[in-house]
XYZ file of C-alpha atoms in Angstrom:
787
model
C 18.120 5.701 -25.882
C 16.221 4.934 -22.695
C 14.946 1.373 -22.514
C 11.391 1.935 -21.377
C 8.408 -0.319 -20.897
C 4.979 0.960 -19.911
C 1.473 -0.398 -20.177
C -0.777 2.093 -21.983
C -4.229 2.240 -23.537
C -4.475 3.416 -27.153
C -7.566 5.521 -27.756
C -9.792 4.536 -30.668
C -9.153 7.187 -33.369
C -12.297 6.377 -35.360
C -15.023 8.952 -34.994
C -18.158 9.703 -36.961
C -18.027 12.607 -39.369
C -19.683 15.411 -37.387
C -22.538 17.614 -38.438
C -21.973 21.351 -38.332
C -23.746 22.427 -35.126
C -23.982 26.031 -36.304
C -25.968 25.193 -39.422
C -29.552 26.427 -38.735
C -30.892 23.451 -40.722
C -29.352 21.147 -38.102
C -30.630 23.034 -35.062
C -33.762 20.905 -34.764
C -31.629 17.767 -34.966
C -29.313 18.845 -32.162
C -29.453 17.578 -28.622
C -28.003 19.228 -25.520
C -26.903 17.087 -22.595
C -25.696 18.066 -19.147
C -23.291 15.383 -17.864
C -21.810 14.830 -14.406
C -18.784 12.571 -14.012
C -17.597 11.420 -10.588
C -14.572 9.392 -9.599
C -10.870 9.909 -10.135
C -11.180 12.433 -12.948
C -8.893 15.297 -11.949
C -5.160 15.464 -12.467
C -5.261 12.646 -15.019
C -5.821 14.589 -18.245
C -9.568 14.106 -18.181
C -10.635 17.565 -19.359
C -8.262 17.559 -22.364
C -9.539 14.088 -23.193
C -13.139 15.337 -23.029
C -12.236 18.313 -25.214
C -10.612 16.156 -27.900
C -13.451 13.652 -27.818
C -16.105 16.355 -28.175
C -14.354 18.280 -30.947
C -13.614 15.120 -32.932
C -17.319 14.303 -32.791
C -18.311 17.817 -33.830
C -19.933 18.584 -30.483
C -19.904 22.011 -28.879
C -20.270 22.998 -25.239
C -17.903 23.010 -22.294
C -16.182 20.994 -19.569
C -15.401 22.212 -16.051
C -13.613 20.904 -12.963
C -15.342 21.522 -9.663
C -14.253 20.428 -6.217
C -17.022 17.776 -6.406
C -16.785 16.346 -9.929
C -16.346 17.141 -13.613
C -19.277 18.827 -15.340
C -19.803 18.605 -19.089
C -22.312 20.198 -21.412
C -22.457 18.945 -25.003
C -24.638 20.023 -27.889
C -24.871 18.381 -31.289
C -26.159 15.480 -33.302
C -27.877 12.886 -31.035
C -25.955 9.946 -32.463
C -22.667 11.754 -31.895
C -23.780 12.637 -28.360
C -24.547 8.973 -27.736
C -21.107 7.998 -29.040
C -19.569 10.635 -26.764
C -21.210 9.063 -23.706
C -20.069 5.609 -24.741
C -16.481 6.697 -25.429
C -16.324 8.691 -22.205
C -15.883 5.433 -20.292
C -14.191 3.253 -22.911
C -11.432 5.666 -23.881
C -10.845 7.560 -20.626
C -7.229 8.291 -19.592
C -5.312 5.338 -18.192
C -5.069 6.657 -14.631
C -8.691 7.813 -14.387
C -11.276 5.757 -12.520
C -14.826 6.769 -13.406
C -17.283 5.983 -10.651
C -20.444 7.307 -12.256
C -21.638 9.140 -15.356
C -25.081 10.731 -15.226
C -26.631 12.706 -18.090
C -29.758 14.784 -18.451
C -31.182 16.271 -21.633
C -31.852 19.977 -21.275
C -33.274 22.653 -23.522
C -31.179 22.916 -26.713
C -28.361 25.450 -26.489
C -26.127 26.820 -29.208
C -22.390 27.106 -28.553
C -19.831 28.371 -31.027
C -17.172 25.892 -29.910
C -16.210 23.461 -27.182
C -14.447 25.160 -24.257
C -12.708 24.325 -21.020
C -14.093 26.549 -18.288
C -12.240 27.791 -15.233
C -12.413 25.455 -12.240
C -15.138 26.137 -9.692
C -15.180 25.643 -5.931
C -18.875 25.282 -5.264
C -19.473 23.277 -2.073
C -17.917 21.193 0.679
C -18.096 18.047 -1.427
C -14.910 16.845 -3.085
C -13.859 15.123 -6.248
C -11.104 12.563 -6.103
C -7.417 13.399 -6.225
C -5.091 11.435 -8.440
C -2.295 9.445 -6.879
C 1.184 10.156 -8.215
C 1.866 8.642 -11.641
C 5.065 7.048 -12.945
C 6.711 8.983 -15.771
C 5.306 8.005 -19.186
C 7.236 6.901 -22.278
C 6.449 10.093 -24.216
C 7.965 12.261 -21.490
C 11.053 10.063 -21.414
C 11.405 10.609 -25.145
C 11.165 14.372 -24.559
C 14.272 14.483 -22.388
C 16.350 13.204 -25.317
C 15.152 15.952 -27.674
C 16.826 19.297 -28.160
C 15.015 22.079 -26.317
C 14.093 23.167 -22.836
C 13.466 19.602 -21.657
C 16.680 18.019 -22.832
C 17.917 16.032 -19.797
C 15.275 17.737 -17.656
C 14.529 15.498 -14.684
C 11.104 16.945 -13.810
C 9.414 16.343 -17.149
C 5.720 15.408 -16.875
C 2.394 15.731 -18.656
C -1.302 15.031 -18.097
C -0.531 11.308 -18.206
C 2.208 11.235 -15.574
C 4.033 13.012 -12.791
C 3.371 14.251 -9.258
C -0.179 14.655 -8.000
C -1.043 13.819 -4.372
C 2.446 14.579 -3.066
C 2.239 18.212 -4.247
C -1.425 19.120 -3.720
C -2.370 21.484 -0.917
C -6.087 21.976 -1.618
C -8.894 21.457 -4.133
C -9.761 22.010 -6.876
C -6.577 20.654 -8.441
C -4.951 23.735 -9.971
C -1.306 24.811 -10.012
C -1.783 27.607 -7.491
C -2.972 25.044 -4.950
C 0.074 22.819 -5.338
C 3.735 23.124 -4.426
C 4.354 24.112 -8.068
C 2.892 27.545 -7.249
C 6.383 29.122 -6.760
C 7.358 28.192 -10.340
C 5.638 30.515 -12.862
C 5.514 28.989 -16.333
C 7.825 30.311 -19.005
C 6.239 31.368 -22.340
C 6.947 27.994 -23.969
C 5.415 26.001 -21.111
C 2.479 28.408 -20.959
C 1.880 27.876 -24.670
C 1.753 24.095 -24.205
C -0.410 24.450 -21.115
C -2.976 26.515 -23.043
C -2.861 24.436 -26.246
C -5.847 22.107 -26.119
C -4.215 19.698 -28.543
C -0.999 19.424 -26.522
C -0.655 16.569 -24.024
C 0.512 19.140 -21.455
C -2.734 21.043 -21.781
C -3.696 21.972 -18.204
C -0.971 19.690 -16.798
C -0.588 21.492 -13.488
C 3.011 20.398 -12.675
C 4.315 21.052 -16.196
C 7.717 22.747 -16.299
C 11.030 22.826 -18.111
C 14.657 23.687 -17.404
C 13.880 27.392 -17.823
C 11.038 27.715 -15.319
C 10.769 24.570 -13.240
C 12.312 22.871 -10.220
C 15.880 21.634 -10.310
C 18.144 19.222 -8.516
C 21.169 20.160 -6.422
C 24.139 18.035 -5.362
C 25.643 18.304 -1.876
C 28.782 16.621 -0.585
C 29.669 16.934 3.116
C 26.994 19.612 3.418
C 28.444 21.778 0.638
C 26.563 22.502 -2.565
C 28.541 21.193 -5.534
C 26.375 21.553 -8.635
C 22.930 22.112 -10.163
C 23.843 20.425 -13.453
C 21.899 17.188 -13.872
C 24.763 15.725 -15.911
C 27.254 16.473 -13.120
C 24.824 15.204 -10.478
C 24.031 11.872 -12.141
C 27.698 11.341 -13.016
C 28.812 12.005 -9.446
C 26.092 9.821 -7.890
C 26.786 6.959 -10.309
C 30.486 7.039 -9.388
C 29.594 7.286 -5.710
C 27.365 4.191 -5.886
C 29.851 2.388 -8.123
C 32.570 2.909 -5.517
C 30.460 1.417 -2.733
C 29.091 4.709 -1.444
C 25.648 5.731 -0.187
C 23.548 8.489 -1.739
C 20.513 10.242 -0.290
C 18.136 11.219 -3.105
C 14.995 13.315 -2.800
C 12.230 11.656 -4.759
C 8.497 11.998 -5.283
C 7.143 11.478 -1.771
C 10.308 11.708 0.300
C 14.012 10.957 0.510
C 15.570 7.635 -0.505
C 18.877 6.067 0.401
C 20.580 4.236 -2.450
C 23.553 1.925 -2.906
C 24.808 -0.805 -5.226
C 22.606 -3.879 -4.765
C 25.534 -6.183 -5.611
C 27.927 -4.726 -3.031
C 27.646 -6.382 0.397
C 29.886 -3.812 2.098
C 27.721 -0.974 0.769
C 24.541 -2.696 1.927
C 26.067 -3.256 5.362
C 27.037 0.406 5.535
C 23.471 1.342 4.641
C 22.136 -0.913 7.413
C 24.394 0.795 9.913
C 23.219 4.244 8.804
C 19.552 3.307 9.152
C 20.107 1.250 12.315
C 18.247 -1.554 10.546
C 19.704 -4.918 11.494
C 18.071 -7.423 9.189
C 14.865 -6.159 7.586
C 14.972 -6.798 3.822
C 15.640 -3.831 1.555
C 13.763 -3.086 -1.659
C 15.736 -3.264 -4.896
C 15.145 -1.202 -8.040
C 16.227 -2.799 -11.324
C 16.995 -0.766 -14.417
C 14.463 -2.650 -16.587
C 12.016 -5.533 -16.567
C 14.232 -7.836 -18.629
C 17.084 -7.741 -16.117
C 14.696 -8.057 -13.186
C 13.190 -11.230 -14.675
C 16.619 -12.847 -14.726
C 16.734 -12.625 -10.940
C 13.112 -13.265 -9.947
C 10.224 -15.466 -10.987
C 7.698 -13.111 -12.563
C 4.203 -14.270 -13.497
C 1.956 -12.272 -15.828
C -0.018 -10.528 -13.062
C 3.209 -9.680 -11.230
C 4.633 -8.142 -14.399
C 1.486 -6.054 -14.817
C 1.943 -4.652 -11.316
C 5.637 -3.950 -11.899
C 4.885 -2.076 -15.135
C 1.734 -0.282 -14.018
C 1.671 3.492 -13.634
C 1.490 2.929 -9.876
C 4.977 1.328 -9.873
C 4.753 -0.441 -6.481
C 7.343 -2.642 -4.859
C 6.283 -6.187 -5.771
C 7.244 -9.074 -3.484
C 8.718 -11.805 -5.690
C 10.384 -15.172 -5.247
C 14.048 -15.112 -6.200
C 15.603 -17.433 -8.767
C 18.849 -19.273 -8.317
C 21.247 -17.204 -10.418
C 24.323 -19.389 -10.841
C 25.400 -17.690 -14.066
C 24.688 -14.118 -12.944
C 26.416 -11.703 -10.599
C 24.654 -12.347 -7.251
C 22.775 -9.688 -5.360
C 24.286 -8.903 -1.982
C 23.259 -11.643 0.433
C 22.559 -9.150 3.218
C 19.806 -7.415 1.235
C 17.103 -9.838 2.326
C 18.721 -11.781 5.177
C 18.526 -15.068 3.308
C 14.745 -15.049 2.849
C 13.734 -16.248 -0.613
C 11.432 -13.287 -1.094
C 12.466 -9.830 -2.181
C 10.692 -6.541 -2.859
C 11.530 -5.427 -6.411
C 10.496 -2.389 -8.418
C 11.242 -0.502 -11.604
C 12.143 3.170 -12.187
C 9.247 5.613 -11.942
C 10.983 9.030 -12.046
C 12.977 10.601 -14.874
C 15.882 10.880 -12.442
C 15.881 7.096 -11.924
C 16.216 6.463 -15.656
C 18.887 9.126 -16.056
C 20.874 7.671 -13.173
C 20.710 4.130 -14.570
C 22.036 5.478 -17.889
C 25.293 6.269 -16.080
C 25.408 3.486 -13.510
C 27.499 0.413 -14.222
C 25.202 -1.663 -12.005
C 21.767 -2.867 -13.115
C 20.192 -2.733 -9.664
C 20.319 -0.472 -6.630
C 18.971 -0.766 -3.131
C 16.412 2.020 -2.772
C 15.011 2.398 0.724
C 13.243 5.165 2.601
C 15.499 8.044 3.601
C 15.056 7.985 7.342
C 16.333 6.330 10.456
C 14.429 3.242 11.593
C 11.120 3.994 13.371
C 10.976 7.532 11.926
C 8.821 8.681 8.984
C 10.382 9.221 5.580
C 12.131 12.606 5.409
C 10.759 15.352 3.139
C 12.532 18.516 4.311
C 15.784 19.606 2.623
C 17.269 21.259 5.700
C 16.581 18.214 7.866
C 18.093 15.940 5.222
C 21.326 17.934 5.184
C 21.457 18.174 8.964
C 20.855 14.466 9.554
C 22.715 12.816 6.690
C 25.595 15.060 5.548
C 28.031 13.346 7.891
C 27.044 9.757 7.116
C 26.361 9.512 3.371
C 28.645 10.209 0.423
C 26.285 12.362 -1.632
C 22.966 14.132 -1.153
C 20.717 15.015 -4.090
C 17.884 17.422 -3.302
C 15.401 19.417 -5.340
C 13.518 22.627 -4.641
C 9.943 21.416 -5.215
C 8.340 20.939 -1.801
C 6.680 17.661 -0.877
C 3.401 18.463 0.841
C 2.087 14.927 1.370
C 4.855 12.451 2.137
C 4.468 8.919 0.779
C 6.531 5.767 1.009
C 6.744 3.295 -1.852
C 3.748 0.965 -1.850
C 4.193 -2.790 -1.427
C 2.061 -5.471 -3.078
C 2.098 -9.234 -3.519
C 0.219 -11.310 -6.041
C -1.735 -14.008 -4.202
C -4.344 -16.246 -5.804
C -3.947 -14.274 -9.032
C -4.808 -10.897 -7.475
C -2.704 -7.902 -6.560
C -2.980 -7.546 -2.798
C -1.707 -4.383 -1.167
C 0.470 -4.803 1.927
C 1.536 -1.156 2.214
C -0.782 1.400 0.639
C 0.955 4.643 -0.190
C 2.505 6.120 -3.368
C 0.454 5.354 -6.467
C -2.634 4.260 -4.504
C -3.345 7.078 -2.052
C -5.566 9.079 -1.882
C -7.951 7.062 -4.086
C -10.881 6.198 -1.801
C -12.486 2.892 -1.002
C -16.083 3.108 -2.181
C -18.308 1.590 0.460
C -22.025 0.840 0.651
C -22.195 2.801 3.909
C -22.797 6.350 5.088
C -19.240 7.130 6.161
C -19.690 10.884 6.261
C -17.939 12.717 9.083
C -16.289 9.649 10.633
C -12.599 9.592 11.550
C -11.191 6.138 12.241
C -7.838 6.350 13.986
C -6.466 2.918 13.105
C -4.101 0.649 15.006
C -0.844 1.148 16.883
C 1.446 -0.602 14.403
C 1.539 -0.233 10.608
C -0.900 2.617 11.117
C -3.168 4.160 8.552
C -6.162 6.248 9.540
C -9.346 6.777 7.552
C -11.825 9.628 7.062
C -15.316 9.359 5.627
C -16.952 11.580 3.024
C -20.356 10.449 1.807
C -19.957 6.762 1.007
C -16.226 7.088 0.399
C -13.533 6.072 2.836
C -10.302 8.004 2.292
C -7.504 5.948 3.786
C -4.289 7.728 4.606
C -0.928 6.787 3.230
C 1.192 4.414 5.314
C 2.016 6.198 8.580
C 4.013 3.488 10.394
C 4.407 2.486 14.015
C 3.151 5.218 16.320
C 5.530 4.750 19.261
C 8.093 7.172 17.822
C 7.593 10.889 18.494
C 8.269 11.900 14.875
C 5.797 9.334 13.528
C 3.134 10.409 16.023
C 3.590 14.012 14.884
C 3.351 12.942 11.213
C 0.148 11.047 12.124
C -1.569 14.040 13.717
C -0.409 16.423 10.993
C -1.716 14.148 8.242
C -5.089 13.753 9.946
C -5.436 17.551 9.882
C -4.387 17.696 6.220
C -6.919 15.028 5.204
C -9.753 16.738 7.051
C -8.990 19.995 5.279
C -8.256 18.501 1.861
C -11.397 16.370 1.758
C -13.510 18.904 3.660
C -14.577 16.460 6.322
C -16.584 17.852 9.220
C -16.039 15.285 11.990
C -19.127 14.068 13.825
C -18.039 10.621 15.044
C -14.734 9.012 16.013
C -13.730 5.351 15.903
C -10.767 3.821 17.699
C -9.335 0.543 18.953
C -10.505 -0.895 22.289
C -6.937 -0.955 23.633
C -6.807 1.925 26.132
C -3.030 2.420 25.814
C -2.766 2.648 22.027
C -1.511 6.055 20.897
C -4.210 6.012 18.217
C -6.881 5.471 20.893
C -5.479 8.278 23.050
C -5.311 10.572 20.008
C -9.012 9.942 19.403
C -9.841 10.624 23.044
C -7.997 13.942 22.938
C -9.140 14.955 19.455
C -12.406 16.784 20.029
C -15.462 16.561 22.213
C -17.124 14.017 19.929
C -18.621 10.578 20.563
C -16.166 7.674 20.181
C -16.973 4.150 19.065
C -14.416 1.701 20.459
C -13.938 -1.281 18.159
C -12.420 -4.673 18.967
C -9.273 -5.184 16.895
C -10.212 -8.427 15.140
C -13.789 -7.389 14.506
C -12.273 -4.372 12.715
C -10.054 -6.700 10.652
C -13.070 -8.636 9.382
C -15.173 -5.496 8.912
C -12.437 -3.941 6.757
C -12.622 -6.806 4.291
C -16.423 -6.726 4.445
C -16.428 -3.002 3.627
C -14.039 -3.561 0.713
C -16.326 -6.263 -0.718
C -19.624 -4.487 0.144
C -20.767 -7.221 2.529
C -23.434 -6.279 5.082
C -24.612 -9.536 6.635
C -23.436 -12.189 9.051
C -20.218 -13.904 7.980
C -17.708 -16.352 9.389
C -14.715 -14.162 10.159
C -11.256 -15.686 10.500
C -8.794 -13.122 11.876
C -5.212 -14.239 12.347
C -2.418 -11.946 13.461
C 0.096 -11.466 16.234
C -1.755 -9.339 18.728
C -4.995 -7.512 19.423
C -6.700 -6.497 22.648
C -9.536 -8.888 23.462
C -12.728 -8.120 25.341
C -11.660 -10.598 28.053
C -8.459 -8.622 28.684
C -6.234 -11.231 27.023
C -4.246 -10.945 23.789
C -6.205 -12.299 20.827
C -4.932 -13.313 17.411
C -6.528 -16.538 16.097
C -10.169 -15.573 16.094
C -13.095 -17.411 14.547
C -16.013 -15.001 14.731
C -19.578 -14.877 13.583
C -20.060 -11.198 12.900
C -21.663 -8.466 10.894
C -20.857 -4.771 10.845
C -22.690 -4.179 14.089
C -21.311 -6.809 16.416
C -19.464 -10.099 16.720
C -19.581 -13.377 18.595
C -16.312 -15.154 19.337
C -16.869 -18.825 18.483
C -13.426 -20.298 19.106
C -9.696 -19.605 18.985
C -6.317 -21.219 19.549
C -5.803 -22.234 23.149
C -4.242 -19.522 25.291
C -0.568 -19.842 26.203
C 1.611 -17.492 28.266
C 3.500 -14.739 26.444
C 6.662 -14.626 28.597
C 7.994 -11.100 28.894
C 5.056 -9.539 27.044
C 6.202 -7.519 24.039
C 9.741 -8.896 24.421
C 8.426 -12.220 23.085
C 7.655 -10.600 19.722
C 11.349 -9.785 19.354
C 12.634 -13.059 20.794
C 10.679 -15.975 19.277
C 12.496 -18.517 21.475
C 10.334 -17.318 24.370
C 7.177 -18.562 22.644
C 8.881 -21.832 21.748
C 9.674 -22.389 25.457
C 6.119 -21.407 26.403
C 4.639 -24.006 24.043
C 7.159 -26.699 24.982
C 6.508 -26.168 28.687
C 2.754 -26.339 28.120
C 2.925 -29.565 26.074
C 5.789 -31.495 27.734
C 5.990 -29.972 31.206
C 9.412 -29.523 32.818
C 10.795 -32.525 30.921
C 10.887 -30.428 27.733
C 14.436 -29.402 28.638
C 15.569 -32.987 27.959
C 14.514 -32.844 24.321
C 17.235 -32.710 21.664
C 16.200 -29.508 19.885
C 18.145 -26.761 18.045
C 16.698 -24.210 20.475
C 18.744 -25.579 23.391
C 21.966 -25.296 21.441
C 21.339 -21.617 20.659
C 19.807 -20.195 23.859
C 21.533 -20.275 27.237
C 19.959 -22.809 29.596
C 19.835 -20.302 32.457
C 17.723 -17.961 30.328
C 15.320 -20.796 29.600
C 15.049 -21.722 33.287
C 14.405 -18.090 34.223
C 11.635 -17.964 31.659
C 10.021 -21.090 33.119
C 10.095 -19.470 36.562
C 8.382 -16.392 35.105
C 5.632 -18.604 33.718
C 5.244 -20.492 36.992
C 4.949 -17.266 38.966
C 2.891 -15.493 36.311
C 5.353 -12.582 36.171
C 4.739 -10.482 33.037
C 3.181 -13.443 31.247
C -0.107 -12.278 29.708
C -2.117 -14.951 27.904
C -2.166 -14.964 24.114
C -4.008 -16.819 21.390
C -2.030 -15.034 18.668
C -1.422 -17.078 15.518
C 1.613 -14.940 14.775
C 3.190 -16.004 18.056
C 2.565 -19.669 17.160
C 4.433 -19.134 13.875
C 7.239 -17.513 15.895
C 7.390 -20.558 18.170
C 7.624 -23.016 15.263
C 10.317 -20.916 13.553
C 12.305 -21.024 16.798
C 11.847 -24.790 17.188
C 13.200 -25.313 13.679
C 16.230 -23.162 14.484
C 15.269 -20.497 11.941
C 14.997 -17.468 14.214
C 15.655 -17.080 17.941
C 16.143 -13.296 18.032
C 14.193 -11.405 15.365
C 16.098 -8.669 13.578
C 12.895 -7.388 11.962
C 9.142 -7.778 12.352
C 7.789 -11.231 11.380
C 11.255 -12.569 10.539
C 10.460 -16.018 11.947
C 7.185 -16.485 10.003
C 8.853 -15.215 6.808
C 11.707 -17.697 7.144
C 9.198 -20.441 7.854
C 7.208 -19.635 4.711
C 10.364 -19.523 2.581
C 11.076 -23.203 3.412
C 7.777 -24.598 2.126
C 7.872 -27.622 -0.163
C 4.693 -27.378 -2.207
C 4.766 -31.086 -2.980
C 4.259 -31.966 0.689
C 0.596 -32.598 1.476
C 0.972 -34.032 4.985
C -0.186 -32.306 8.139
C -0.124 -32.681 11.910
C -2.932 -33.596 14.283
C -5.015 -31.029 16.115
C -8.224 -30.939 18.122
C -11.243 -28.692 17.683
C -13.510 -28.441 20.700
C -14.675 -25.317 22.482
C -11.159 -24.123 21.748
C -8.594 -25.232 19.164
C -5.900 -27.358 20.796
C -2.558 -27.627 19.009
C -0.622 -29.704 21.533
C -0.568 -32.617 19.073
C 0.815 -30.289 16.410
C 3.719 -29.269 18.649
C 4.348 -32.921 19.580
C 4.420 -33.875 15.919
C 6.903 -31.103 15.088
C 9.176 -32.138 17.967
C 9.012 -35.824 16.934
C 9.926 -34.920 13.351
C 12.847 -32.797 14.537
C 14.206 -35.533 16.795
C 13.810 -38.097 13.996
C 15.781 -35.922 11.579
C 12.991 -34.858 9.224
C 13.889 -32.128 6.760
C 12.893 -28.715 8.071
C 11.180 -27.907 4.747
C 8.836 -30.866 5.295
C 8.123 -29.777 8.871
C 7.413 -26.187 7.750
C 5.092 -27.486 5.021
C 3.224 -29.822 7.362
C 2.752 -26.979 9.846
C 1.291 -24.660 7.188
C -0.968 -27.456 5.931
C -2.153 -27.967 9.511
C -3.189 -24.319 9.923
C -4.989 -24.408 6.545
C -6.856 -27.508 7.683
C -7.694 -25.896 11.045
C -9.200 -22.909 9.215
C -11.341 -25.096 6.972
C -12.456 -27.597 9.613
C -13.396 -24.856 12.065
C -15.270 -22.860 9.423
C -17.076 -26.019 8.394
C -18.230 -26.666 11.961
C -19.453 -23.078 12.254
C -21.265 -23.325 8.900
C -23.127 -26.398 10.068
C -24.150 -24.680 13.293
C -24.880 -21.147 12.075
C -25.907 -21.802 8.448
C -23.485 -19.163 7.161
C -21.547 -19.837 3.967
C -19.450 -16.688 3.552
C -15.961 -16.715 5.037
C -13.882 -13.557 5.419
C -10.124 -13.930 5.971
C -8.134 -11.074 7.492
C -5.072 -10.287 9.586
C -1.342 -10.030 9.003
C -0.806 -13.811 9.020
C -2.647 -13.914 5.679
C 0.224 -12.033 4.041
C 1.646 -15.555 3.844
C 0.993 -16.545 0.219
C 0.968 -20.299 0.764
C -1.393 -20.002 3.728
C -3.859 -17.657 2.020
C -3.905 -19.499 -1.302
C -4.248 -22.859 0.465
C -7.073 -21.587 2.676
C -8.979 -20.038 -0.227
C -8.547 -23.160 -2.344
C -9.710 -25.612 0.338
C -12.663 -23.465 1.366
C -13.820 -22.920 -2.222
C -13.496 -26.616 -3.035
C -15.956 -27.159 -0.216
C -18.431 -24.633 -1.597
C -17.657 -21.697 0.689
C -17.788 -18.129 -0.630
C -14.416 -16.683 0.358
C -13.382 -13.047 0.710
C -9.900 -11.698 1.395
C -8.287 -8.274 1.190
C -6.940 -6.898 -2.076
C -7.355 -3.102 -2.307
C -6.863 -2.672 1.444
C -4.026 -4.191 3.510
C -4.871 -7.372 5.408
C -2.435 -6.262 8.105
C -3.119 -3.499 10.614
C -2.919 -0.954 7.784
C -6.514 -1.919 6.979
C -7.887 -1.714 10.519
C -9.127 1.885 10.178
C -11.492 0.990 7.334
C -13.065 -1.673 9.531
C -13.388 0.753 12.429
C -15.085 3.260 10.136
C -17.509 0.633 8.770
C -18.529 -0.527 12.260
C -18.936 3.050 13.512
C -21.117 3.882 10.507
C -23.361 0.870 11.026
C -23.740 1.516 14.767
C -24.576 5.166 14.100
C -27.238 4.148 11.585
C -28.789 1.771 14.112
C -29.002 4.535 16.725
C -30.651 6.846 14.191
C -33.371 4.360 13.232
């Protein structure tokens, strides 16, 4: 039996005994209502739910999908109609998200039954599209039963399965998905047309007779289509230290044994991925909890139908087989997830290991692969097995990443399971395309008051990713029927996203400052439209003075911003090279604080970096050669990580700050000195860190004191601004706030001092949320011009 855990809602089976609507004596008692339901109500079993609810209450009428919404007409006893409206929200399918239910009483009509009408495409408005749903427990039970779905790896129903990844157009019907090439067999057709069956109008429904199937390739040669042979071969491959490429829901994945260091190293070499942590999939929640600390909210995210990767703190596992040390490069934080496809469960049934590395099937800096031919061409020579299937992926998606901070699920990478659900704003977003940032890109398109954020695109410097970016923009415009009238882009003239906007169409462009967009994104998420104190902390963003910003204290609304203060500028020696070599920022700070005598200090840095390199860097600073000025908080974290000897050359983005966070001792309440004037001076902080290092203080205490210092800086600066501007709402945004200790500490200290605090949850705080802020600012500026 499959060990399966899933959070579900149980509908209330108690209904009133219905009146017979066809009895002429009851005609005068009947009421007819026309109901419109908006929100995420297609592809989630909503119409079958409406049908069952209506028939159980003795109501007649119909339900219909349109490209805008779901329309319902009910006729029957008024009390039953009232119960229908109440139950429509309370008992709706788990994955549905009802935005609004409006009802109007119309002239009484007589219907002989309750029917599901054919979908209608009636305007350019759109209803919402369901994200992809993890396989449900009932479907997993089906693959153990005799019949056409025994061991069938594509089993699904109205409660689970592919949605966004297969849809080509609206309304959501099979012919407009990549299931169109698979005509239903008589048995599947019977279920599909049976209103009482849970596969009623399940568009991707299929079985072994009529549906998609997996294929196994070894060294480019097709070996088998038998799922038993495939899972047996892949399990042996992984068990022997091999690498498998597996086509999943939104793209290809590379998999290996999570306990085998040699296999993990081989996987790193294939992906050309030096040190970035890999995600790990465990076979079940019980085993996962033996390796990681899992709080209640974290468990809810792990078990939800969205099935994201959840960032968790690892336990010390002295009595357990250890995970490969090179999975997460020694950082005490790991991205863990649970199976979400039938194939995952079937594979774990045969695997001898309880956990596998499961990472995107691509080479570093390229988008996740979706094409079978490309997969065979690129990976046949470097992996031990390739498992493909013949259902096309139309919309590629990576696995989403979340972290629970301050008791809330906060999305760091928004993709599978979350996209394309919109962010509902209080703004007129219609016709706006926001092109996002350069790194961790997502774009955003507006339809009415809804902002449809794209799935995670990635860093735009690579040709393949840039092509994926432009292709997905076109797909979103078509899918959501957006007629562009206004463009929004970053102020940085060299960003690929900015250039894409400039070359897009002959439309007006609103250029938005990076950190203003950060704050505006959180404001849009929380429906704020007033002046706030914005605290934006990240690594880099083009400032309106031509310098690199990243520690910004703003007073802003959705129209404009005023920069109040920031960390003091320091040189960024070598420009972008400093983001990959944190020791450069350490030298920059040391030189600023101690002058040329810094080289005499007894610091780990000088034992790890060649002295000649350091001297060359000082000469660059003196001569101002490729040394732009930066106030980036991320670069300060890099510098401190370097000073503590944690990271001199980064093998992945934000490695230094992550290592710094992993050292924190929560019992330490001390902090370093700093000075708030027209700018925020941290020279005393650097001096304090150096003194502690020379005096032999534990690095965990130094890391804790540094974090406490930044938390105090945020509060003290916000408090000064509150006193001056009489603003009590603080909005926190930027990639630095992915740091759990920093965000929780900042929220706690601000709230204790009576601030109203807002931080991202449904939208990434990193640059993946920038596009929403751009869209919000563009909308507000357009409205002002129209007044």
